[in-house]
Amino acid sequence: MAATKPVMVGTTHVDPPKIVGGCQIITLPKIADVRGNLSFVEGERHIPFVIRRAYWIYDVPGGALRGGHAYYKLEEFIIAASGSFDVVVDDGRERQVVQLNRSYFGLYVPSMVWRQIENFSSNSVTLILGSLPYSEGDYLRDYQTFARLRREGCK
Ligand code: TYD
């Protein structure tokens, strides 16, 4: 597997960097207000799928890793609702690290992209919007099988 290439995402990005596997940083609307900022996301408007599920990861102990799999069909949008973390994405040939650290942008991850989430800051909350209900059968948990399927052009 190729060495990891970091994609550092700052607080502004006019030109989002190209990310492996068709992943994409998507900036959401931000309604700035002295009472506190507000952002929102609508399926098929800001992100390219209908939202069928939301889940979140929190109380992550130091050094923990989440994910380490791909999905056959699920598309997802990952937001750092609080704090920061790194999303490592891999298309079977190349691997990149995307840092998410603001709640007004997120990372779109298509199906058949291996992804792992790591380097969580304390009190981080990872919000994940998905295109499908939970199904264990949609998980691809073996990296070699994933890489072979990618090579064979399943995506
Ligand atoms: P998993 O997706 O493997 O966690 P991660 O990829 O973040 O390491 O899910 C962990 C457990 O939670 C697994 O037993 C399935 C369960 N789960 C659900 O029941 N529904 C869901 O929507 C999700 C995401 C997980």
PDB file of C-alpha atoms and ligand atoms in Angstrom:
ATOM      1  CA  MET A   1       0.000   0.000   0.000  1.00  0.00           C
ATOM      2  CA  ALA A   2       1.232   3.510  -0.818  1.00  0.00           C
ATOM      3  CA  ALA A   3       2.501   5.776   1.939  1.00  0.00           C
ATOM      4  CA  THR A   4      -0.113   7.985   3.543  1.00  0.00           C
ATOM      5  CA  LYS A   5      -0.475  11.442   2.054  1.00  0.00           C
ATOM      6  CA  PRO A   6      -1.994  13.989   4.392  1.00  0.00           C
ATOM      7  CA  VAL A   7      -4.698  16.318   3.131  1.00  0.00           C
ATOM      8  CA  MET A   8      -4.686  19.172   5.576  1.00  0.00           C
ATOM      9  CA  VAL A   9      -7.992  20.937   5.603  1.00  0.00           C
ATOM     10  CA  GLY A  10      -7.949  24.422   7.016  1.00  0.00           C
ATOM     11  CA  THR A  11     -10.890  26.539   8.068  1.00  0.00           C
ATOM     12  CA  THR A  12     -11.327  27.907   4.549  1.00  0.00           C
ATOM     13  CA  HIS A  13     -10.790  26.058   1.296  1.00  0.00           C
ATOM     14  CA  VAL A  14     -11.836  27.735  -1.934  1.00  0.00           C
ATOM     15  CA  ASP A  15     -10.316  24.892  -3.913  1.00  0.00           C
ATOM     16  CA  PRO A  16     -11.009  21.611  -2.125  1.00  0.00           C
ATOM     17  CA  PRO A  17      -8.129  19.193  -2.613  1.00  0.00           C
ATOM     18  CA  LYS A  18      -8.689  16.097  -4.752  1.00  0.00           C
ATOM     19  CA  ILE A  19      -9.055  13.098  -2.492  1.00  0.00           C
ATOM     20  CA  VAL A  20      -8.701   9.400  -3.322  1.00  0.00           C
ATOM     21  CA  GLY A  21     -11.692   7.218  -4.152  1.00  0.00           C
ATOM     22  CA  GLY A  22     -13.978  10.105  -5.078  1.00  0.00           C
ATOM     23  CA  CYS A  23     -14.070  11.389  -1.501  1.00  0.00           C
ATOM     24  CA  GLN A  24     -14.864  15.051  -1.263  1.00  0.00           C
ATOM     25  CA  ILE A  25     -14.726  17.807   1.333  1.00  0.00           C
ATOM     26  CA  ILE A  26     -18.098  19.566   1.303  1.00  0.00           C
ATOM     27  CA  THR A  27     -18.511  22.943   2.968  1.00  0.00           C
ATOM     28  CA  LEU A  28     -21.935  23.428   4.538  1.00  0.00           C
ATOM     29  CA  PRO A  29     -23.880  26.642   5.046  1.00  0.00           C
ATOM     30  CA  LYS A  30     -22.867  28.559   8.147  1.00  0.00           C
ATOM     31  CA  ILE A  31     -25.252  31.079   9.656  1.00  0.00           C
ATOM     32  CA  ALA A  32     -23.008  33.233  11.823  1.00  0.00           C
ATOM     33  CA  ASP A  33     -24.784  34.749  14.791  1.00  0.00           C
ATOM     34  CA  VAL A  34     -23.640  36.417  18.000  1.00  0.00           C
ATOM     35  CA  ARG A  35     -25.858  33.868  19.801  1.00  0.00           C
ATOM     36  CA  GLY A  36     -23.842  31.024  18.268  1.00  0.00           C
ATOM     37  CA  ASN A  37     -23.280  29.726  14.768  1.00  0.00           C
ATOM     38  CA  LEU A  38     -25.648  27.357  12.988  1.00  0.00           C
ATOM     39  CA  SER A  39     -24.904  24.919  10.158  1.00  0.00           C
ATOM     40  CA  PHE A  40     -27.180  22.448   8.434  1.00  0.00           C
ATOM     41  CA  VAL A  41     -27.161  19.700   5.838  1.00  0.00           C
ATOM     42  CA  GLU A  42     -29.913  18.461   3.516  1.00  0.00           C
ATOM     43  CA  GLY A  43     -29.687  15.179   1.632  1.00  0.00           C
ATOM     44  CA  GLU A  44     -29.525  15.483  -2.168  1.00  0.00           C
ATOM     45  CA  ARG A  45     -28.880  19.214  -1.796  1.00  0.00           C
ATOM     46  CA  HIS A  46     -25.598  19.586   0.060  1.00  0.00           C
ATOM     47  CA  ILE A  47     -24.593  15.931  -0.083  1.00  0.00           C
ATOM     48  CA  PRO A  48     -25.253  13.548  -2.993  1.00  0.00           C
ATOM     49  CA  PHE A  49     -27.575  11.053  -1.278  1.00  0.00           C
ATOM     50  CA  VAL A  50     -30.826  10.733   0.656  1.00  0.00           C
ATOM     51  CA  ILE A  51     -30.027  10.512   4.392  1.00  0.00           C
ATOM     52  CA  ARG A  52     -31.392   7.227   5.762  1.00  0.00           C
ATOM     53  CA  ARG A  53     -29.416   7.040   9.009  1.00  0.00           C
ATOM     54  CA  ALA A  54     -27.418   9.154  11.448  1.00  0.00           C
ATOM     55  CA  TYR A  55     -25.087   7.902  14.152  1.00  0.00           C
ATOM     56  CA  TRP A  56     -22.375   9.469  16.253  1.00  0.00           C
ATOM     57  CA  ILE A  57     -19.234   8.384  18.035  1.00  0.00           C
ATOM     58  CA  TYR A  58     -18.332  10.016  21.341  1.00  0.00           C
ATOM     59  CA  ASP A  59     -16.439   9.402  24.612  1.00  0.00           C
ATOM     60  CA  VAL A  60     -13.568   8.035  22.542  1.00  0.00           C
ATOM     61  CA  PRO A  61     -10.599   7.072  24.722  1.00  0.00           C
ATOM     62  CA  GLY A  62      -7.147   8.369  23.758  1.00  0.00           C
ATOM     63  CA  GLY A  63      -5.450   6.385  21.003  1.00  0.00           C
ATOM     64  CA  ALA A  64      -8.603   4.577  19.838  1.00  0.00           C
ATOM     65  CA  LEU A  65      -9.308   3.789  16.179  1.00  0.00           C
ATOM     66  CA  ARG A  66     -12.756   3.409  14.634  1.00  0.00           C
ATOM     67  CA  GLY A  67     -13.763   1.967  11.295  1.00  0.00           C
ATOM     68  CA  GLY A  68     -11.140   0.025   9.416  1.00  0.00           C
ATOM     69  CA  HIS A  69     -13.548  -1.190   6.754  1.00  0.00           C
ATOM     70  CA  ALA A  70     -15.357  -0.277   3.539  1.00  0.00           C
ATOM     71  CA  TYR A  71     -18.989  -0.635   2.524  1.00  0.00           C
ATOM     72  CA  TYR A  72     -20.278  -2.311  -0.615  1.00  0.00           C
ATOM     73  CA  LYS A  73     -23.173   0.134  -1.021  1.00  0.00           C
ATOM     74  CA  LEU A  74     -23.256   2.707   1.779  1.00  0.00           C
ATOM     75  CA  GLU A  75     -22.278   6.294   1.082  1.00  0.00           C
ATOM     76  CA  GLU A  76     -21.588   8.492   4.065  1.00  0.00           C
ATOM     77  CA  PHE A  77     -20.859  12.025   5.150  1.00  0.00           C
ATOM     78  CA  ILE A  78     -18.605  12.475   8.176  1.00  0.00           C
ATOM     79  CA  ILE A  79     -18.660  15.673  10.243  1.00  0.00           C
ATOM     80  CA  ALA A  80     -16.570  16.701  13.253  1.00  0.00           C
ATOM     81  CA  ALA A  81     -19.591  17.934  15.238  1.00  0.00           C
ATOM     82  CA  SER A  82     -17.128  18.720  18.025  1.00  0.00           C
ATOM     83  CA  GLY A  83     -13.346  18.577  18.300  1.00  0.00           C
ATOM     84  CA  SER A  84     -11.201  17.000  15.603  1.00  0.00           C
ATOM     85  CA  PHE A  85      -9.992  13.691  14.202  1.00  0.00           C
ATOM     86  CA  ASP A  86      -8.362  12.242  11.086  1.00  0.00           C
ATOM     87  CA  VAL A  87     -10.168  10.170   8.484  1.00  0.00           C
ATOM     88  CA  VAL A  88      -7.801   7.861   6.599  1.00  0.00           C
ATOM     89  CA  VAL A  89      -9.279   6.992   3.198  1.00  0.00           C
ATOM     90  CA  ASP A  90      -7.920   4.379   0.822  1.00  0.00           C
ATOM     91  CA  ASP A  91      -9.015   3.304  -2.670  1.00  0.00           C
ATOM     92  CA  GLY A  92      -6.959   0.090  -2.647  1.00  0.00           C
ATOM     93  CA  ARG A  93      -3.955   1.798  -4.261  1.00  0.00           C
ATOM     94  CA  GLU A  94      -3.515   5.107  -2.517  1.00  0.00           C
ATOM     95  CA  ARG A  95      -4.180   6.296   1.007  1.00  0.00           C
ATOM     96  CA  GLN A  96      -4.757   9.834   2.292  1.00  0.00           C
ATOM     97  CA  VAL A  97      -5.380  11.413   5.667  1.00  0.00           C
ATOM     98  CA  VAL A  98      -8.086  14.070   5.897  1.00  0.00           C
ATOM     99  CA  GLN A  99      -8.260  16.089   9.066  1.00  0.00           C
ATOM    100  CA  LEU A 100     -11.743  17.235  10.087  1.00  0.00           C
ATOM    101  CA  ASN A 101     -11.719  19.992  12.665  1.00  0.00           C
ATOM    102  CA  ARG A 102     -14.731  22.271  12.117  1.00  0.00           C
ATOM    103  CA  SER A 103     -18.449  21.512  12.250  1.00  0.00           C
ATOM    104  CA  TYR A 104     -19.341  23.422   9.055  1.00  0.00           C
ATOM    105  CA  PHE A 105     -17.650  21.036   6.633  1.00  0.00           C
ATOM    106  CA  GLY A 106     -17.434  17.307   6.292  1.00  0.00           C
ATOM    107  CA  LEU A 107     -16.067  14.482   4.205  1.00  0.00           C
ATOM    108  CA  TYR A 108     -18.220  12.641   1.674  1.00  0.00           C
ATOM    109  CA  VAL A 109     -17.093   9.015   1.366  1.00  0.00           C
ATOM    110  CA  PRO A 110     -18.561   6.960  -1.513  1.00  0.00           C
ATOM    111  CA  SER A 111     -19.089   3.216  -1.315  1.00  0.00           C
ATOM    112  CA  MET A 112     -16.060   0.923  -1.789  1.00  0.00           C
ATOM    113  CA  VAL A 113     -13.605   3.239  -0.051  1.00  0.00           C
ATOM    114  CA  TRP A 114     -11.666   1.827   2.905  1.00  0.00           C
ATOM    115  CA  ARG A 115     -11.801   4.255   5.803  1.00  0.00           C
ATOM    116  CA  GLN A 116     -10.548   4.495   9.337  1.00  0.00           C
ATOM    117  CA  ILE A 117     -11.025   7.297  11.871  1.00  0.00           C
ATOM    118  CA  GLU A 118      -8.216   8.042  14.321  1.00  0.00           C
ATOM    119  CA  ASN A 119      -6.376  10.718  16.282  1.00  0.00           C
ATOM    120  CA  PHE A 120      -9.552  11.838  18.062  1.00  0.00           C
ATOM    121  CA  SER A 121      -9.233  14.955  20.207  1.00  0.00           C
ATOM    122  CA  SER A 122     -10.672  14.736  23.687  1.00  0.00           C
ATOM    123  CA  ASN A 123     -14.441  15.327  23.767  1.00  0.00           C
ATOM    124  CA  SER A 124     -14.718  14.945  19.985  1.00  0.00           C
ATOM    125  CA  VAL A 125     -18.054  13.948  18.495  1.00  0.00           C
ATOM    126  CA  THR A 126     -18.066  12.257  15.079  1.00  0.00           C
ATOM    127  CA  LEU A 127     -21.408  12.620  13.332  1.00  0.00           C
ATOM    128  CA  ILE A 128     -21.973  10.237  10.414  1.00  0.00           C
ATOM    129  CA  LEU A 129     -24.864  10.499   7.976  1.00  0.00           C
ATOM    130  CA  GLY A 130     -25.495   7.415   5.877  1.00  0.00           C
ATOM    131  CA  SER A 131     -27.397   6.589   2.705  1.00  0.00           C
ATOM    132  CA  LEU A 132     -28.736   3.263   4.052  1.00  0.00           C
ATOM    133  CA  PRO A 133     -29.982   1.679   7.276  1.00  0.00           C
ATOM    134  CA  TYR A 134     -27.453  -0.396   9.216  1.00  0.00           C
ATOM    135  CA  SER A 135     -26.626  -3.737   7.637  1.00  0.00           C
ATOM    136  CA  GLU A 136     -23.681  -5.880   8.736  1.00  0.00           C
ATOM    137  CA  GLY A 137     -23.825  -7.553   5.313  1.00  0.00           C
ATOM    138  CA  ASP A 138     -22.789  -4.269   3.669  1.00  0.00           C
ATOM    139  CA  TYR A 139     -19.436  -4.205   5.517  1.00  0.00           C
ATOM    140  CA  LEU A 140     -16.203  -5.234   3.834  1.00  0.00           C
ATOM    141  CA  ARG A 141     -13.898  -5.866   6.767  1.00  0.00           C
ATOM    142  CA  ASP A 142     -10.997  -7.651   5.070  1.00  0.00           C
ATOM    143  CA  TYR A 143      -8.533  -5.251   3.427  1.00  0.00           C
ATOM    144  CA  GLN A 144      -7.123  -7.803   0.962  1.00  0.00           C
ATOM    145  CA  THR A 145     -10.620  -8.689  -0.271  1.00  0.00           C
ATOM    146  CA  PHE A 146     -11.433  -4.994  -0.584  1.00  0.00           C
ATOM    147  CA  ALA A 147      -8.239  -4.274  -2.568  1.00  0.00           C
ATOM    148  CA  ARG A 148      -8.881  -7.266  -4.858  1.00  0.00           C
ATOM    149  CA  LEU A 149     -12.456  -6.147  -5.542  1.00  0.00           C
ATOM    150  CA  ARG A 150     -11.183  -2.656  -6.358  1.00  0.00           C
ATOM    151  CA  ARG A 151      -8.571  -4.112  -8.717  1.00  0.00           C
ATOM    152  CA  GLU A 152     -11.227  -6.223 -10.388  1.00  0.00           C
ATOM    153  CA  GLY A 153     -13.200  -3.068 -10.999  1.00  0.00           C
ATOM    154  CA  CYS A 154     -16.122  -3.598  -8.674  1.00  0.00           C
ATOM    155  CA  LYS A 155     -16.159   0.161  -8.402  1.00  0.00           C
TER     156      LYS A 155
HETATM  157  P1  TYD B   1     -19.056  -0.409  13.522  1.00  0.00           P
HETATM  158  O1  TYD B   1     -19.689   0.242  12.342  1.00  0.00           O
HETATM  159  O2  TYD B   1     -18.293  -1.677  13.286  1.00  0.00           O
HETATM  160  O3  TYD B   1     -18.128   0.631  14.276  1.00  0.00           O
HETATM  161  P2  TYD B   1     -16.833   1.417  13.739  1.00  0.00           P
HETATM  162  O4  TYD B   1     -16.770   1.205  12.263  1.00  0.00           O
HETATM  163  O5  TYD B   1     -17.059   2.833  14.111  1.00  0.00           O
HETATM  164  O6  TYD B   1     -15.645   0.880  14.439  1.00  0.00           O
HETATM  165  O7  TYD B   1     -20.197  -0.657  14.600  1.00  0.00           O
HETATM  166  C1  TYD B   1     -19.918  -1.068  15.923  1.00  0.00           C
HETATM  167  C2  TYD B   1     -21.099  -1.857  16.447  1.00  0.00           C
HETATM  168  O8  TYD B   1     -22.278  -1.032  16.477  1.00  0.00           O
HETATM  169  C3  TYD B   1     -21.454  -3.078  15.608  1.00  0.00           C
HETATM  170  O9  TYD B   1     -21.703  -4.146  16.507  1.00  0.00           O
HETATM  171  C4  TYD B   1     -22.729  -2.723  14.922  1.00  0.00           C
HETATM  172  C5  TYD B   1     -23.339  -1.639  15.758  1.00  0.00           C
HETATM  173  N1  TYD B   1     -24.026  -0.629  14.939  1.00  0.00           N
HETATM  174  C6  TYD B   1     -25.407  -0.639  14.837  1.00  0.00           C
HETATM  175  O10 TYD B   1     -26.100  -1.485  15.418  1.00  0.00           O
HETATM  176  N2  TYD B   1     -26.027   0.318  14.078  1.00  0.00           N
HETATM  177  C7  TYD B   1     -25.322   1.272  13.407  1.00  0.00           C
HETATM  178  O11 TYD B   1     -25.919   2.141  12.720  1.00  0.00           O
HETATM  179  C8  TYD B   1     -23.888   1.242  13.511  1.00  0.00           C
HETATM  180  C9  TYD B   1     -23.047   2.262  12.776  1.00  0.00           C
HETATM  181  C10 TYD B   1     -23.286   0.287  14.276  1.00  0.00           C
END
